[in-house]
mmCIF file of C-alpha atoms and ligand atoms in Angstrom:
data_model
loop_
_atom_site.group_PDB
_atom_site.id
_atom_site.type_symbol
_atom_site.label_atom_id
_atom_site.label_comp_id
_atom_site.label_asym_id
_atom_site.label_seq_id
_atom_site.Cartn_x
_atom_site.Cartn_y
_atom_site.Cartn_z
ATOM 1 C CA MET B 1 0.666 36.207 8.765
ATOM 2 C CA THR B 2 -0.820 32.079 9.170
ATOM 3 C CA SER B 3 0.252 29.061 8.172
ATOM 4 C CA PRO B 4 -2.473 27.053 5.734
ATOM 5 C CA PRO B 5 -4.010 24.139 7.588
ATOM 6 C CA ARG B 6 -2.002 20.613 7.708
ATOM 7 C CA VAL B 7 -3.082 17.342 6.844
ATOM 8 C CA THR B 8 -3.589 14.603 8.839
ATOM 9 C CA LEU B 9 -4.624 11.265 7.316
ATOM 10 C CA HIS B 10 -6.353 8.835 10.130
ATOM 11 C CA GLY B 11 -5.143 5.545 8.918
ATOM 12 C CA TYR B 12 -3.675 1.918 9.838
ATOM 13 C CA GLN B 13 0.325 1.126 9.122
ATOM 14 C CA HIS B 14 -1.385 -2.106 7.690
ATOM 15 C CA SER B 15 -4.331 -0.740 5.499
ATOM 16 C CA ILE B 16 -4.599 -0.769 1.212
ATOM 17 C CA TYR B 17 -6.963 1.776 0.913
ATOM 18 C CA SER B 18 -4.923 3.950 2.984
ATOM 19 C CA TRP B 19 -1.745 3.320 1.491
ATOM 20 C CA ALA B 20 -3.598 4.859 -1.832
ATOM 21 C CA VAL B 21 -3.845 7.389 0.560
ATOM 22 C CA ARG B 22 -0.794 7.734 1.267
ATOM 23 C CA LEU B 23 0.625 6.763 -2.231
ATOM 24 C CA THR B 24 -1.795 9.820 -3.468
ATOM 25 C CA LEU B 25 -1.054 12.518 -1.007
ATOM 26 C CA SER B 26 2.941 11.281 -2.412
ATOM 27 C CA GLU B 27 2.131 11.580 -6.072
ATOM 28 C CA LYS B 28 0.878 14.893 -5.876
ATOM 29 C CA GLY B 29 3.229 16.671 -3.839
ATOM 30 C CA VAL B 30 1.921 17.506 -0.145
ATOM 31 C CA ASP B 31 3.020 16.434 3.471
ATOM 32 C CA TRP B 32 0.775 15.460 6.209
ATOM 33 C CA ASP B 33 0.630 13.807 9.657
ATOM 34 C CA TRP B 34 -0.271 10.665 10.322
ATOM 35 C CA ALA B 35 -2.700 9.074 12.609
ATOM 36 C CA GLU B 36 -2.280 5.463 13.351
ATOM 37 C CA VAL B 37 -5.688 3.911 13.874
ATOM 38 C CA ASP B 38 -5.879 0.262 13.603
ATOM 39 C CA PRO B 39 -9.988 -0.655 12.844
ATOM 40 C CA PHE B 40 -9.668 -3.738 13.317
ATOM 41 C CA LEU B 41 -8.433 -4.102 17.611
ATOM 42 C CA GLU B 42 -9.934 0.307 17.897
ATOM 43 C CA PRO B 43 -13.107 -0.003 16.346
ATOM 44 C CA GLU B 44 -14.214 2.400 18.926
ATOM 45 C CA ARG B 45 -11.991 4.802 18.184
ATOM 46 C CA ALA B 46 -12.204 3.811 14.689
ATOM 47 C CA ALA B 47 -15.993 5.201 14.606
ATOM 48 C CA ARG B 48 -14.730 8.245 16.190
ATOM 49 C CA ARG B 49 -14.661 9.494 13.083
ATOM 50 C CA HIS B 50 -16.209 6.829 10.703
ATOM 51 C CA PRO B 51 -19.588 6.088 11.276
ATOM 52 C CA PHE B 52 -18.716 2.663 10.209
ATOM 53 C CA ALA B 53 -15.133 2.830 12.405
ATOM 54 C CA LYS B 54 -12.777 1.915 9.411
ATOM 55 C CA VAL B 55 -9.820 3.780 8.043
ATOM 56 C CA PRO B 56 -8.751 6.029 6.248
ATOM 57 C CA VAL B 57 -9.698 10.069 7.101
ATOM 58 C CA LEU B 58 -8.384 12.585 5.745
ATOM 59 C CA VAL B 59 -8.715 15.705 8.172
ATOM 60 C CA HIS B 60 -7.474 19.210 6.814
ATOM 61 C CA GLY B 61 -7.635 21.867 8.577
ATOM 62 C CA SER B 62 -11.525 22.167 9.656
ATOM 63 C CA PHE B 63 -12.671 19.638 7.407
ATOM 64 C CA ALA B 64 -13.096 15.629 7.473
ATOM 65 C CA VAL B 65 -13.778 13.058 4.925
ATOM 66 C CA TYR B 66 -14.021 9.940 4.088
ATOM 67 C CA GLU B 67 -14.757 6.952 1.562
ATOM 68 C CA THR B 68 -11.057 6.089 -0.595
ATOM 69 C CA VAL B 69 -12.697 8.312 -3.761
ATOM 70 C CA ALA B 70 -13.659 11.266 -2.792
ATOM 71 C CA ILE B 71 -10.749 11.428 -0.567
ATOM 72 C CA LEU B 72 -8.215 11.081 -3.427
ATOM 73 C CA GLN B 73 -10.644 13.208 -5.586
ATOM 74 C CA TYR B 74 -10.022 16.037 -2.130
ATOM 75 C CA VAL B 75 -6.817 16.000 -2.327
ATOM 76 C CA ASP B 76 -6.139 15.984 -6.077
ATOM 77 C CA GLU B 77 -8.117 18.963 -7.117
ATOM 78 C CA ALA B 78 -7.836 20.579 -3.246
ATOM 79 C CA PHE B 79 -3.555 20.996 -3.676
ATOM 80 C CA GLU B 80 -1.270 22.608 -6.065
ATOM 81 C CA GLY B 81 0.986 19.205 -8.333
ATOM 82 C CA PRO B 82 -0.423 17.113 -11.243
ATOM 83 C CA ALA B 83 -3.532 17.007 -12.179
ATOM 84 C CA LEU B 84 -4.284 12.825 -11.151
ATOM 85 C CA GLN B 85 -8.238 13.475 -13.220
ATOM 86 C CA PRO B 86 -8.145 14.211 -17.055
ATOM 87 C CA SER B 87 -10.613 16.144 -18.087
ATOM 88 C CA ALA B 88 -12.826 15.118 -21.561
ATOM 89 C CA PRO B 89 -15.004 12.482 -20.723
ATOM 90 C CA GLN B 90 -14.649 9.640 -21.521
ATOM 91 C CA PRO B 91 -10.945 9.342 -20.102
ATOM 92 C CA ARG B 92 -13.017 10.648 -17.165
ATOM 93 C CA ALA B 93 -15.259 8.293 -16.827
ATOM 94 C CA ARG B 94 -12.468 5.681 -17.626
ATOM 95 C CA MET B 95 -11.018 6.822 -14.834
ATOM 96 C CA ARG B 96 -14.299 6.547 -12.774
ATOM 97 C CA GLN B 97 -15.436 3.349 -13.894
ATOM 98 C CA VAL B 98 -11.765 1.490 -12.726
ATOM 99 C CA GLN B 99 -11.810 3.089 -9.412
ATOM 100 C CA ALA B 100 -15.778 1.663 -8.604
ATOM 101 C CA ILE B 101 -14.396 -1.675 -9.735
ATOM 102 C CA ALA B 102 -11.976 -1.440 -7.699
ATOM 103 C CA ASP B 103 -14.234 -0.498 -4.501
ATOM 104 C CA ALA B 104 -16.786 -3.565 -5.978
ATOM 105 C CA TYR B 105 -15.124 -6.132 -6.571
ATOM 106 C CA ALA B 106 -11.317 -6.279 -6.214
ATOM 107 C CA TYR B 107 -11.030 -5.089 -2.375
ATOM 108 C CA TRP B 108 -12.745 -7.929 -1.165
ATOM 109 C CA PRO B 109 -11.439 -11.712 -3.148
ATOM 110 C CA MET B 110 -8.260 -9.837 -3.564
ATOM 111 C CA VAL B 111 -6.844 -8.648 0.294
ATOM 112 C CA ARG B 112 -9.534 -9.732 1.836
ATOM 113 C CA MET B 113 -10.215 -12.506 0.937
ATOM 114 C CA LEU B 114 -6.999 -14.315 -0.639
ATOM 115 C CA TYR B 115 -3.951 -11.196 0.070
ATOM 116 C CA SER B 116 -5.161 -11.480 3.942
ATOM 117 C CA HIS B 117 -5.083 -15.194 4.280
ATOM 118 C CA ARG B 118 -1.910 -16.298 2.962
ATOM 119 C CA VAL B 119 0.259 -13.323 2.678
ATOM 120 C CA PHE B 120 -0.819 -10.678 6.489
ATOM 121 C CA LEU B 121 -2.380 -13.029 8.798
ATOM 122 C CA PRO B 122 0.839 -15.618 8.468
ATOM 123 C CA ARG B 123 3.205 -13.041 9.051
ATOM 124 C CA GLN B 124 1.086 -11.903 11.981
ATOM 125 C CA GLY B 125 1.849 -15.269 13.218
ATOM 126 C CA GLU B 126 -2.097 -15.544 12.752
ATOM 127 C CA GLU B 127 -4.694 -18.018 11.816
ATOM 128 C CA ALA B 128 -5.478 -17.789 8.748
ATOM 129 C CA ASP B 129 -8.259 -20.107 6.786
ATOM 130 C CA ARG B 130 -7.137 -20.875 3.561
ATOM 131 C CA ALA B 131 -10.589 -21.603 2.239
ATOM 132 C CA GLU B 132 -11.781 -17.859 1.665
ATOM 133 C CA ALA B 133 -8.026 -17.356 0.777
ATOM 134 C CA ARG B 134 -8.895 -19.964 -2.084
ATOM 135 C CA GLU B 135 -12.754 -18.236 -2.833
ATOM 136 C CA GLY B 136 -11.114 -15.248 -2.840
ATOM 137 C CA LEU B 137 -8.048 -16.371 -5.244
ATOM 138 C CA SER B 138 -11.180 -17.658 -7.754
ATOM 139 C CA ARG B 139 -13.083 -14.684 -7.190
ATOM 140 C CA ALA B 140 -10.466 -12.680 -9.009
ATOM 141 C CA ARG B 141 -10.149 -13.745 -12.258
ATOM 142 C CA PRO B 142 -12.799 -12.467 -13.882
ATOM 143 C CA VAL B 143 -12.096 -8.588 -11.663
ATOM 144 C CA LEU B 144 -8.621 -9.387 -13.163
ATOM 145 C CA ASP B 145 -9.734 -10.220 -16.993
ATOM 146 C CA ALA B 146 -12.480 -6.824 -16.634
ATOM 147 C CA LEU B 147 -9.453 -5.040 -15.495
ATOM 148 C CA GLU B 148 -7.302 -6.458 -18.168
ATOM 149 C CA GLY B 149 -9.544 -5.410 -21.099
ATOM 150 C CA LEU B 150 -9.579 -1.989 -19.523
ATOM 151 C CA THR B 151 -5.754 -1.342 -20.105
ATOM 152 C CA GLY B 152 -5.178 1.454 -22.980
ATOM 153 C CA GLU B 153 -2.353 1.931 -24.829
ATOM 154 C CA GLY B 154 0.013 4.123 -22.407
ATOM 155 C CA PRO B 155 1.189 2.774 -19.124
ATOM 156 C CA TYR B 156 -1.237 3.915 -17.220
ATOM 157 C CA PHE B 157 -6.161 3.286 -16.982
ATOM 158 C CA GLY B 158 -5.552 7.143 -18.414
ATOM 159 C CA GLY B 159 -2.977 7.328 -20.924
ATOM 160 C CA GLN B 160 0.221 8.592 -20.556
ATOM 161 C CA ALA B 161 -0.374 10.075 -17.272
ATOM 162 C CA PRO B 162 -0.942 8.407 -13.933
ATOM 163 C CA SER B 163 -5.135 8.933 -12.907
ATOM 164 C CA LEU B 164 -6.761 8.388 -9.630
ATOM 165 C CA ALA B 165 -7.994 4.993 -10.748
ATOM 166 C CA ASP B 166 -4.229 3.707 -11.545
ATOM 167 C CA LEU B 167 -3.172 5.099 -7.724
ATOM 168 C CA HIS B 168 -6.602 4.153 -6.299
ATOM 169 C CA LEU B 169 -5.678 -0.123 -7.970
ATOM 170 C CA ALA B 170 -2.369 -0.176 -7.879
ATOM 171 C CA PRO B 171 -2.170 -0.907 -3.307
ATOM 172 C CA MET B 172 -4.975 -3.569 -4.038
ATOM 173 C CA LEU B 173 -2.964 -5.761 -6.999
ATOM 174 C CA ALA B 174 0.357 -5.205 -5.216
ATOM 175 C CA ALA B 175 -0.961 -6.721 -2.410
ATOM 176 C CA PHE B 176 -2.581 -9.605 -4.364
ATOM 177 C CA ALA B 177 0.349 -10.119 -6.345
ATOM 178 C CA GLU B 178 2.128 -11.237 -2.734
ATOM 179 C CA ALA B 179 0.232 -14.151 -2.947
ATOM 180 C CA PRO B 180 2.709 -16.281 -4.802
ATOM 181 C CA GLU B 181 -1.299 -17.270 -6.587
ATOM 182 C CA GLY B 182 -1.721 -13.715 -7.071
ATOM 183 C CA GLY B 183 1.561 -13.204 -9.425
ATOM 184 C CA ALA B 184 0.857 -16.447 -11.195
ATOM 185 C CA LEU B 185 -3.113 -15.082 -12.013
ATOM 186 C CA LEU B 186 -1.723 -11.715 -12.519
ATOM 187 C CA ALA B 187 1.361 -12.881 -15.308
ATOM 188 C CA GLY B 188 -1.355 -14.631 -17.337
ATOM 189 C CA ARG B 189 -2.873 -11.128 -17.605
ATOM 190 C CA ARG B 190 0.017 -9.621 -19.463
ATOM 191 C CA ARG B 191 -0.886 -6.088 -19.518
ATOM 192 C CA LEU B 192 -2.043 -5.970 -16.019
ATOM 193 C CA ARG B 193 1.045 -7.249 -15.086
ATOM 194 C CA ALA B 194 2.993 -4.338 -16.720
ATOM 195 C CA TRP B 195 0.986 -1.551 -15.762
ATOM 196 C CA LEU B 196 1.271 -3.376 -12.030
ATOM 197 C CA GLU B 197 5.393 -3.418 -12.510
ATOM 198 C CA THR B 198 4.794 0.727 -14.306
ATOM 199 C CA MET B 199 4.061 1.589 -10.265
ATOM 200 C CA GLN B 200 5.528 -0.476 -8.473
ATOM 201 C CA ALA B 201 9.045 1.134 -9.692
ATOM 202 C CA ARG B 202 6.950 5.042 -9.405
ATOM 203 C CA PRO B 203 8.707 6.608 -6.183
ATOM 204 C CA ALA B 204 6.101 7.387 -4.341
ATOM 205 C CA PHE B 205 4.803 4.017 -4.421
ATOM 206 C CA ARG B 206 8.337 3.018 -3.401
ATOM 207 C CA ALA B 207 8.079 5.631 -0.644
ATOM 208 C CA THR B 208 4.391 4.909 0.267
ATOM 209 C CA ARG B 209 4.551 0.582 0.764
ATOM 210 C CA PRO B 210 3.833 -0.909 4.168
ATOM 211 C CA TRP B 211 6.131 -3.738 3.393
HETATM 212 N N1 GSH D 1 -14.398 2.198 1.534
HETATM 213 C C1 GSH D 1 -14.399 2.755 2.298
HETATM 214 C C2 GSH D 1 -14.126 1.180 2.254
HETATM 215 C C3 GSH D 1 -11.966 1.142 4.024
HETATM 216 C C4 GSH D 1 -11.673 0.053 4.215
HETATM 217 O O1 GSH D 1 -12.433 -0.599 3.629
HETATM 218 N N2 GSH D 1 -11.681 -0.344 5.002
HETATM 219 C C5 GSH D 1 -9.976 -1.397 5.377
HETATM 220 C C6 GSH D 1 -9.056 -0.940 5.965
HETATM 221 S S1 GSH D 1 -7.988 -1.467 4.345
HETATM 222 C C7 GSH D 1 -11.036 -1.833 7.108
HETATM 223 O O2 GSH D 1 -10.998 0.458 7.812
HETATM 224 N N3 GSH D 1 -10.871 -2.020 8.134
HETATM 225 C C8 GSH D 1 -12.204 -2.606 9.027
HETATM 226 C C9 GSH D 1 -13.185 -2.922 8.785
HETATM 227 O O3 GSH D 1 -14.007 -3.617 8.175
HETATM 228 O O4 GSH D 1 -13.658 -3.338 9.791
HETATM 229 C C10 GSH D 1 -13.552 3.499 1.608
HETATM 230 O O5 GSH D 1 -12.998 3.540 0.151
HETATM 231 O O6 GSH D 1 -12.433 4.009 2.050
#
């Protein structure tokens, strides 16, 4: 009997997007192998699997996929485990909407501007740009407001169970909240802060967090 193909995640230990994939694999109960690639120090190596020299890339047997939104969907649909996408049109649209907001409006100011320059680079002993951090904080405000407006009655964006929206967004918000100024801004959005606390308490979140 042939064994099922392995899953290998090509990612960077500090990458927030790689964390979203690890979190989803873990929630789904899928085992994976890790292949460390630092896209900042090794862009040529990253470019072997990703035309834009980024991580993550998921390889499952002979199938490879990049772009986190596609990877998360694939993980949910290709493996057994709890369903991470609602089937009804409205909650499904809401899930996609939150994922799109995460990519288009949250990642850059929250992670690459605030978290990188206020937390990550100083922790690494590297030079950081305070102006970038300030600008990231300011650009994050309307994103937090939009996300606060999309939180629903349940503990998760999609209601009572976590979906890909929660798993895609949580690492970004967790990174943002690592900066004291980010945590303070988040504290003013009560439902969003409660949502992040719910996510942070999940065993998969604790098991996969990079710090
Ligand atoms: N659109 C990509 C974004 C991935 C991304 O930006 N990854 C970061 C690490 S979290 C990266 O590889 N950055 C390298 C670079 O920007 O040069 C996705 O959804 O997977």
